[in-house]
Short mmCIF file of C-alpha atoms and ligand atoms in Angstrom, two decimals:
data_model
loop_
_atom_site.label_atom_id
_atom_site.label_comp_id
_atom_site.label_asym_id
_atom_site.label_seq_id
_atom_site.Cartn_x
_atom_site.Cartn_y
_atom_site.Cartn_z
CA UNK A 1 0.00 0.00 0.00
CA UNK A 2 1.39 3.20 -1.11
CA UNK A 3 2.37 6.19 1.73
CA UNK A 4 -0.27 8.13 0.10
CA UNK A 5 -2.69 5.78 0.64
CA UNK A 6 -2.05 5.27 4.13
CA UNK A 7 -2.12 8.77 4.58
CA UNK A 8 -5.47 8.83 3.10
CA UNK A 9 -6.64 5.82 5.23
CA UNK A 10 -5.25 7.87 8.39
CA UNK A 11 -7.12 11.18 7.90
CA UNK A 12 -10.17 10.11 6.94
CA UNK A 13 -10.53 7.36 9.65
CA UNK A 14 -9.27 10.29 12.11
CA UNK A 15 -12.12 12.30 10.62
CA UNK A 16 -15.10 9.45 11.49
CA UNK A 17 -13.16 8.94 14.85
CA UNK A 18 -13.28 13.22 15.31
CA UNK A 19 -17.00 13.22 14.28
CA UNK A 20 -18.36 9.92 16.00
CA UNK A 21 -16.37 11.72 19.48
CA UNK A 22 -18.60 14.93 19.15
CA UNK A 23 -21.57 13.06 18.42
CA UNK A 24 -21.81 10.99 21.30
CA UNK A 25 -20.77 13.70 23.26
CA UNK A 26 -23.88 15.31 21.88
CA UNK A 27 -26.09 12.50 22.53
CA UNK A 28 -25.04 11.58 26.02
CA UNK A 29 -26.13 15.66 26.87
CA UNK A 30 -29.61 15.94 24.70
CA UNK A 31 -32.83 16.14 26.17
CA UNK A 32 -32.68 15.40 30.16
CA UNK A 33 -36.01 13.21 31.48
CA UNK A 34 -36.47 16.42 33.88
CA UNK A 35 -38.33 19.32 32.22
CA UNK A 36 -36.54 22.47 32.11
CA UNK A 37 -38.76 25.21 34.05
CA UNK A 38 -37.70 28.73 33.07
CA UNK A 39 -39.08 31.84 35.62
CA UNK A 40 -39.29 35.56 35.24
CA UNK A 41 -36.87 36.77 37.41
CA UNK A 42 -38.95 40.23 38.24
CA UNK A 43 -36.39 40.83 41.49
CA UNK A 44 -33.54 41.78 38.58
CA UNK A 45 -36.44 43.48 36.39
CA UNK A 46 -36.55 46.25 39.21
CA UNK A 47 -32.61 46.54 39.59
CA UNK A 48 -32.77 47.30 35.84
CA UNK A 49 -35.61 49.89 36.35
CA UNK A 50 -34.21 51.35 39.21
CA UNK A 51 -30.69 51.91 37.35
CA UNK A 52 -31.92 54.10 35.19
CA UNK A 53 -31.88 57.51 35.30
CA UNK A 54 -34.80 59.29 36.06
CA UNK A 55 -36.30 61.22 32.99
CA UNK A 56 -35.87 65.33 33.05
CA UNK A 57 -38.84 66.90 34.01
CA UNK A 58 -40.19 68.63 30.92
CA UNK A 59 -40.34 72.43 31.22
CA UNK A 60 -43.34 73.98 28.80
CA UNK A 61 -45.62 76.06 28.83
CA UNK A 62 -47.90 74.06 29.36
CA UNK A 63 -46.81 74.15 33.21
CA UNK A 64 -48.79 77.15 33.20
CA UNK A 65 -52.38 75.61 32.48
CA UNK A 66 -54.52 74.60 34.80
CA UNK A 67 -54.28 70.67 35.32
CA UNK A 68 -57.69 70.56 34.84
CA UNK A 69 -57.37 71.23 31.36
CA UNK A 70 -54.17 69.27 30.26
CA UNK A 71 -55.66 66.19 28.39
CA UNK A 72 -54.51 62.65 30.32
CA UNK A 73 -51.11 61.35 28.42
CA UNK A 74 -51.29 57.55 27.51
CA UNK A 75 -48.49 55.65 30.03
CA UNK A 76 -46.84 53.45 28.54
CA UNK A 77 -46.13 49.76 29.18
CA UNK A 78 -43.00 48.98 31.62
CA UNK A 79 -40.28 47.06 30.50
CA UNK A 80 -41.53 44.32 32.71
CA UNK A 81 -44.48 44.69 31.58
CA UNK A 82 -43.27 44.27 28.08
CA UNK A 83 -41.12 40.71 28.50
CA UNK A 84 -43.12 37.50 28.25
CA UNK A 85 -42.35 34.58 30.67
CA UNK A 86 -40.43 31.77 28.09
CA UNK A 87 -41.84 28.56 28.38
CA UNK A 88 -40.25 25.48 29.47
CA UNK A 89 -40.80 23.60 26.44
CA UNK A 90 -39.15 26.78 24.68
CA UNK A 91 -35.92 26.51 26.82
CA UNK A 92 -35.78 22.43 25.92
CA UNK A 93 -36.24 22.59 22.48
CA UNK A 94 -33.99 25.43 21.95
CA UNK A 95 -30.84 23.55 23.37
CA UNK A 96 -31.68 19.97 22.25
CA UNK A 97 -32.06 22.09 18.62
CA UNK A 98 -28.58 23.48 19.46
CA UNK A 99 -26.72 20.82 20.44
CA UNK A 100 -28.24 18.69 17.23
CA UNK A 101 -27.08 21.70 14.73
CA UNK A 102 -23.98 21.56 16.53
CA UNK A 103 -23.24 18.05 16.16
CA UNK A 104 -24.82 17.88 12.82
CA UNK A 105 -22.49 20.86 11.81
CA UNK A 106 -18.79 19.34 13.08
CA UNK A 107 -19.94 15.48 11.54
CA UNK A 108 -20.72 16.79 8.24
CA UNK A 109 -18.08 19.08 8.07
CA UNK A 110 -15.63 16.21 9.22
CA UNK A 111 -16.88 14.24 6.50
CA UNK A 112 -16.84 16.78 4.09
CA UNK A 113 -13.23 17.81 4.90
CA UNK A 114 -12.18 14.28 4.71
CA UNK A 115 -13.92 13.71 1.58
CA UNK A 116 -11.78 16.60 0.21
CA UNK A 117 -8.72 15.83 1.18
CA UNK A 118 -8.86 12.14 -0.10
CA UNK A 119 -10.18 13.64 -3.16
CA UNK A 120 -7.28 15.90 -3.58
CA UNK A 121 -4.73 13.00 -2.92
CA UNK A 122 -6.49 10.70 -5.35
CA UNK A 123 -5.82 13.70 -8.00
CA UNK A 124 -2.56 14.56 -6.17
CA UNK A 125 -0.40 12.35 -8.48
CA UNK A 126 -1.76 13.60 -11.89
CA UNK A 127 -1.28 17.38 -10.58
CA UNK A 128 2.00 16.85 -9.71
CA UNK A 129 2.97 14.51 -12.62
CA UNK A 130 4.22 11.07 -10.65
CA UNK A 131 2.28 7.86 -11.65
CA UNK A 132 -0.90 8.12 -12.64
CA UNK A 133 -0.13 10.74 -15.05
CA UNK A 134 1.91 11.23 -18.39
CA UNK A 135 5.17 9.95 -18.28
CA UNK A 136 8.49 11.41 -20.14
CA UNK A 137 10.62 7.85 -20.46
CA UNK A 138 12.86 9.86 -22.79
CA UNK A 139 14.20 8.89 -26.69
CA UNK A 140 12.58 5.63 -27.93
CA UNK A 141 15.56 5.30 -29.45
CA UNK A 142 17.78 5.24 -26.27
CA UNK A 143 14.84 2.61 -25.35
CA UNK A 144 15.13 0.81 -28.36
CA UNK A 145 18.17 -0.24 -27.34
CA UNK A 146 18.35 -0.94 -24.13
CA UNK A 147 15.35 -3.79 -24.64
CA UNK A 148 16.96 -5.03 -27.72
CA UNK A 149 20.73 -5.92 -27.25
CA UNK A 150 23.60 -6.42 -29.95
CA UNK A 151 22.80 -9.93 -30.35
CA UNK A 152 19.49 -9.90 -31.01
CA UNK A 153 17.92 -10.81 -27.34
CA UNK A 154 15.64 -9.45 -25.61
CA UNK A 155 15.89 -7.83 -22.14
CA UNK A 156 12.88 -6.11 -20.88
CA UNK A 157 13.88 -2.63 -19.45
CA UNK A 158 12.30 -1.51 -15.64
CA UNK A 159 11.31 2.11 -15.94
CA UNK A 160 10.58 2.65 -11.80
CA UNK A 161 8.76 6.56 -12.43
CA UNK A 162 6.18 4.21 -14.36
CA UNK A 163 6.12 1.34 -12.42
CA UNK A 164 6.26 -0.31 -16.24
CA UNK A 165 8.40 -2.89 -18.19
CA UNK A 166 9.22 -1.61 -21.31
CA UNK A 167 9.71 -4.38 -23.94
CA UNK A 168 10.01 -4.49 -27.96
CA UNK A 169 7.23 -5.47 -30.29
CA UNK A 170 6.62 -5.49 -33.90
CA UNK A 171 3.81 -3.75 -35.60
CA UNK A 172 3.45 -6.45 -37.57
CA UNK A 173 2.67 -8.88 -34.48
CA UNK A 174 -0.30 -6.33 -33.87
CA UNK A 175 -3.21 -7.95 -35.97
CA UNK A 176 -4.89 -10.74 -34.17
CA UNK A 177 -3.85 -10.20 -31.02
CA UNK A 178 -5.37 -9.81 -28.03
CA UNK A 179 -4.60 -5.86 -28.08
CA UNK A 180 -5.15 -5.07 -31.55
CA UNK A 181 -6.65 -1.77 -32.23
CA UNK A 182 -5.50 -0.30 -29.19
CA UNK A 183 -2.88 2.47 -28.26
CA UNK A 184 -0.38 0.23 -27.06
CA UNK A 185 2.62 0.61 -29.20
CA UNK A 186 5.12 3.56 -29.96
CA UNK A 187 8.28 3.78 -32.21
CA UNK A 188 6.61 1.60 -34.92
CA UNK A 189 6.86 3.93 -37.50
CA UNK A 190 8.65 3.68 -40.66
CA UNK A 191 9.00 -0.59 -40.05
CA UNK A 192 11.17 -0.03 -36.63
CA UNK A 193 10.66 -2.10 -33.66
CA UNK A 194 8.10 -0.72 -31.43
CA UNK A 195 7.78 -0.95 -27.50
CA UNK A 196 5.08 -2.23 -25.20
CA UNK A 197 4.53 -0.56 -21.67
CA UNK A 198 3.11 -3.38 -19.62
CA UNK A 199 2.60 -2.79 -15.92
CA UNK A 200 4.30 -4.38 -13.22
CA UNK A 201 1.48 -4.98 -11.32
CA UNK A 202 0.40 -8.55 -11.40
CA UNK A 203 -3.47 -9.39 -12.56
CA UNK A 204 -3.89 -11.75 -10.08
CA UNK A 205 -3.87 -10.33 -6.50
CA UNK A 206 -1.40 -7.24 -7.77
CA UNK A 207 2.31 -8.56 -6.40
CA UNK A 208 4.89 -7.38 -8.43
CA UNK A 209 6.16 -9.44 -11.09
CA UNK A 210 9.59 -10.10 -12.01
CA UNK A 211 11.36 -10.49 -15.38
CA UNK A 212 12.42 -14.38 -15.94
CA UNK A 213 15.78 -14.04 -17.99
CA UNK A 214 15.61 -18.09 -18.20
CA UNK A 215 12.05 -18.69 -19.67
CA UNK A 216 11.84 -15.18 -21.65
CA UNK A 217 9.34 -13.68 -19.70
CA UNK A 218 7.34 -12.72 -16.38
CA UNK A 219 7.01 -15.51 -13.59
CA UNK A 220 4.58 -14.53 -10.37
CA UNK A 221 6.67 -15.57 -6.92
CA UNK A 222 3.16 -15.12 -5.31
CA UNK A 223 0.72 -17.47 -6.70
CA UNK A 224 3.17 -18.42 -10.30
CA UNK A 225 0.99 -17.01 -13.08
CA UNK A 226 3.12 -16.61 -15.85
CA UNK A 227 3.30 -14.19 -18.82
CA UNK A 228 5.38 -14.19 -21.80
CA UNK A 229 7.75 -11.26 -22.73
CA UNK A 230 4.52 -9.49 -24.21
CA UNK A 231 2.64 -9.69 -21.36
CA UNK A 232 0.32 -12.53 -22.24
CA UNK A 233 -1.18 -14.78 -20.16
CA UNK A 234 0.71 -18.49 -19.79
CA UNK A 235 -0.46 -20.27 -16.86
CA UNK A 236 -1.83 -19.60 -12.98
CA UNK A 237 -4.30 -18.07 -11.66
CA UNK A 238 -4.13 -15.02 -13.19
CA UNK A 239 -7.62 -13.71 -14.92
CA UNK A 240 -5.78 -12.03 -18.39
CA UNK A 241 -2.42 -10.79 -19.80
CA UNK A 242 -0.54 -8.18 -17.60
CA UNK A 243 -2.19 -4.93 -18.18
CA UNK A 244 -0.13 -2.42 -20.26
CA UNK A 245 -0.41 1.40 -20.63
CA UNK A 246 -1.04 3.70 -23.62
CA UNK A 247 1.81 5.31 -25.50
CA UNK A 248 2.78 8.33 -27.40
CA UNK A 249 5.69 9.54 -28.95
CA UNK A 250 6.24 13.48 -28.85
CA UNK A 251 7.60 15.34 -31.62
CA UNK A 252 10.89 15.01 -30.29
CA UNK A 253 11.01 11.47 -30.18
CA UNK A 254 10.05 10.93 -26.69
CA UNK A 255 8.20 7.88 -25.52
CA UNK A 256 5.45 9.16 -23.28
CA UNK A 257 3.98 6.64 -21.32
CA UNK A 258 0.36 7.49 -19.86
CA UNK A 259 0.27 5.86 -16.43
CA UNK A 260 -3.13 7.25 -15.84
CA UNK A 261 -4.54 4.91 -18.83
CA UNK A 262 -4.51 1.45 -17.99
CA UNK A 263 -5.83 -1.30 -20.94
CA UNK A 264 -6.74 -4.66 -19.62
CA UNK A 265 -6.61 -7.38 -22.44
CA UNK A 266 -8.17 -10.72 -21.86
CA UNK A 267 -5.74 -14.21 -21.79
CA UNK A 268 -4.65 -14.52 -25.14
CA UNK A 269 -5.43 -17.09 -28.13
CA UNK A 270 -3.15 -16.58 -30.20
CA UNK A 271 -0.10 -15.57 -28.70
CA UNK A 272 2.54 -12.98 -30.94
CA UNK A 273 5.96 -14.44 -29.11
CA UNK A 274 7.00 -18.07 -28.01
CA UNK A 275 7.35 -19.41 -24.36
CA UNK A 276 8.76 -20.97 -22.35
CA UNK A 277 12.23 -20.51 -24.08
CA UNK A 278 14.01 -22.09 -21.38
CA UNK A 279 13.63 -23.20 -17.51
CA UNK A 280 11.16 -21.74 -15.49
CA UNK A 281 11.96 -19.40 -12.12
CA UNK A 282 9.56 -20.84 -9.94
S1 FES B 301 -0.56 -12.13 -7.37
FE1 FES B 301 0.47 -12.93 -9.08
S2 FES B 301 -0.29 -14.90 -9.27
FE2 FES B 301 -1.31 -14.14 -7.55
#
């Protein structure tokens, strides 16, 4: 399991650990059994009335008319007067409501916020250009022959950055095979040898699979499928041939290998190269 992965794992199971915390804290303080009985305290009412300052005695003219002939002023309503007594049932459903919104908030924004960040790691590699994006594995050339030595053998070339074995493969070899049609060769042009990304990755239960040098191709320590130097499917348990990766070349040359395109071929028929060509590694 890759560090990212893990890291993934971690946060996100911190995150439902974080959240399921604040919710039982939540629950264990909701709604008591004992009804919560609210009172008008009227005692503090009068220490607020009494703080105030006394209004200024107005000084008009109308001081000088009789009383008698003043028309009566409305009074208005006191302040305590003016406040309504809040119910019991007010006071519970207020804090159970708060408590839920508050719980409600921090889980969901937990999950969110984990959601995010494993989001962003899943996209992580292709933003920064590791595996799972497009790979620069440099001149095909240079490739060319590295896989294809001055005597005519093959030796399939590890490119790590692409977790791939590069290997040669005529064009000609294409039709009929259990990748025809698809974007799976580069450096064919012009009647060259071509070459073959196939992942390292094994079908089966995803060990990594060594190169054979013995039999001419890929041998499975875990469970012993075996592939030929093309990737297809021998023997084992293996369900199809060793998944490969599309390919471009660039303008310059370049072999880019997609990492972020994986093509899964079923076990194939009619194989395009010959194996065993010697003793097994198993
Ligand atoms: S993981 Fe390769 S054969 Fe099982």
């Amino acid at each position: 399991m890759s560090t990212t992965a893990i890291f993934v794992i971690a946060l996100i199971g911190g995150g439902i650990l974080v959240a399921a915390g604040i919710f039982a804290v939540a629950w264990r303080r909701g709604p008591s059994a004992e009804p919560i009985v609210g009172e008008f305290d009227k005692e503090a009412a009068k220490r607020d009335m009494s703080a105030r300052p006394a209004p200024e005695p107005a000084v008009t003219t109308a001081e000088a008319v009789a009383p008698e002939t003043m028309p009566a002023e409305p009074v208005p309503p006191s302040i305590e007067d003016q406040r309504e007594p809040v119910s019991a049932d007010d006071l519970g459903v207020t804090r159970r409501k708060f408590l839920n919104r508050a719980a409600l908030g921090l889980f969901g924004g937990g999950f969110l916020g984990s959601l995010g960040i494993a989001m962003l790691a899943f996209l992580w590699p292709k933003l920064k250009g590791g595996f799972g994006s497009k790979i620069n594995a440099g001149p095909i050339a240079a490739l060319r022959s590295q896989v294809i030595l001055g005597d005519g053998s093959i030796k399939p070339l590890f490119f790590p950055e692409a977790q791939a074995w590069l290997v040669p493969m005529e064009a000609s070899l294409m039709p009929g095979s259990s990748f025809d049609g698809l974007p799976v060769l580069a450096g064919a042009d012009g009647g060259e040898t071509g070459l073959m990304a196939l992942w390292q990755k094994c079908v089966h239960l995803g060990c990594r699979v060594p190169e054979c040098a013995s039999s001419q191709g890929f041998e499975c320590p875990c469970h012993g499928s075996k592939y030929n130097y093309h990737g297809e499917y021998d023997s084992g348990p293996a369900p199809r041939n060793l998944d490969r990766f599309a390919l471009e070349e660039d303008a310059q040359g370049n072999l880019i290998i997609d990492t972020g395109t994986v093509l899964e071929t079923p076990r194939a028929v009619v194989k395009t190269i010959a194996y065993p060509q010697g003793p097994s590694c198993l």
